[in-house]
C-alpha cells in the first residue's frame, strides 16, 4: 500500500480511504442528478436545463466549468442523447 496523503492511499491499483470514498459518492450523486435531468428535460426551459447541467457537473468537478462544456451536455440532453455515467465500485488509480 502506498500512502499518497492522509486519507488517500493506493492498493493494487485502486485508491482507498475517505477521500476516494468522497469522490465515489460525488460521482454517484452526479449520475443521479443527470438521470433526473433526462426525465425532466422535456418540461424544463433551456435556462433551467442548463442550470441543472451546470450544477451537476460542478458537483462532480468542484470547479468552474467552461461554458461550451455545459452547453454541449445541455444540447445532448435536449436532443435525448443518453450519456451513460458509469459509477465504479472502486476508484482506479494510475
XYZ file of C-alpha atoms in Angstrom:
94
model
C 0.000 0.000 0.000
C 1.241 3.460 -0.894
C 0.032 6.434 1.136
C -0.475 9.449 -1.122
C -1.646 11.781 1.639
C -3.637 11.385 4.843
C -6.984 9.868 3.877
C -5.833 8.611 0.476
C -3.767 5.545 -0.325
C -3.298 3.218 -3.284
C -3.509 -0.557 -3.060
C -3.473 -2.949 -6.024
C -4.136 -0.089 -8.473
C -7.158 1.339 -6.650
C -7.456 4.422 -4.462
C -8.727 3.803 -0.942
C -9.657 5.872 2.068
C -12.069 8.659 2.942
C -11.007 10.897 0.060
C -11.578 8.139 -2.503
C -14.942 7.392 -0.895
C -15.901 11.049 -1.220
C -15.107 11.035 -4.953
C -17.176 7.891 -5.496
C -20.059 9.433 -3.556
C -19.924 12.635 -5.664
C -19.838 10.570 -8.848
C -22.875 8.568 -7.781
C -24.835 11.690 -6.863
C -23.906 13.314 -10.175
C -25.209 10.268 -12.054
C -28.497 10.561 -10.139
C -28.761 14.249 -10.977
C -28.234 13.547 -14.669
C -30.866 10.798 -14.601
C -33.312 13.298 -13.095
C -32.413 15.871 -15.750
C -33.067 13.362 -18.550
C -36.516 12.672 -17.138
C -37.363 16.335 -16.588
C -35.768 17.749 -19.755
C -38.982 17.998 -21.813
C -40.603 20.067 -19.064
C -37.652 22.393 -18.391
C -36.840 25.651 -20.113
C -33.443 25.902 -21.774
C -32.101 28.059 -18.946
C -33.306 25.695 -16.207
C -31.889 22.664 -18.009
C -28.548 24.425 -18.492
C -28.507 25.419 -14.825
C -29.175 21.814 -13.811
C -26.377 20.552 -16.028
C -24.031 23.196 -14.643
C -24.866 22.232 -11.045
C -24.409 18.513 -11.721
C -21.050 18.955 -13.454
C -19.880 21.410 -10.825
C -20.737 18.883 -8.101
C -18.570 16.330 -9.873
C -15.582 18.506 -10.735
C -15.803 21.026 -7.880
C -14.553 23.777 -10.172
C -15.913 26.370 -12.598
C -16.556 24.791 -15.975
C -16.147 26.318 -19.431
C -19.484 27.480 -20.847
C -19.035 25.415 -24.026
C -18.799 22.212 -21.973
C -22.036 22.942 -20.105
C -23.728 23.949 -23.374
C -22.591 20.718 -25.065
C -24.049 18.499 -22.355
C -27.232 20.567 -22.284
C -27.674 20.201 -26.053
C -27.132 16.447 -25.878
C -29.729 16.051 -23.142
C -32.185 18.287 -25.006
C -31.801 16.052 -28.085
C -32.444 12.958 -25.984
C -28.931 11.569 -26.210
C -28.325 9.375 -23.178
C -24.880 9.742 -21.654
C -24.038 6.705 -19.556
C -22.456 7.793 -16.293
C -20.729 4.665 -15.054
C -20.108 4.725 -11.302
C -17.423 2.203 -10.362
C -17.350 0.297 -7.094
C -13.709 1.222 -6.637
C -11.675 4.169 -7.858
C -8.923 3.066 -10.289
C -5.628 4.837 -9.837
C -2.785 5.064 -12.328
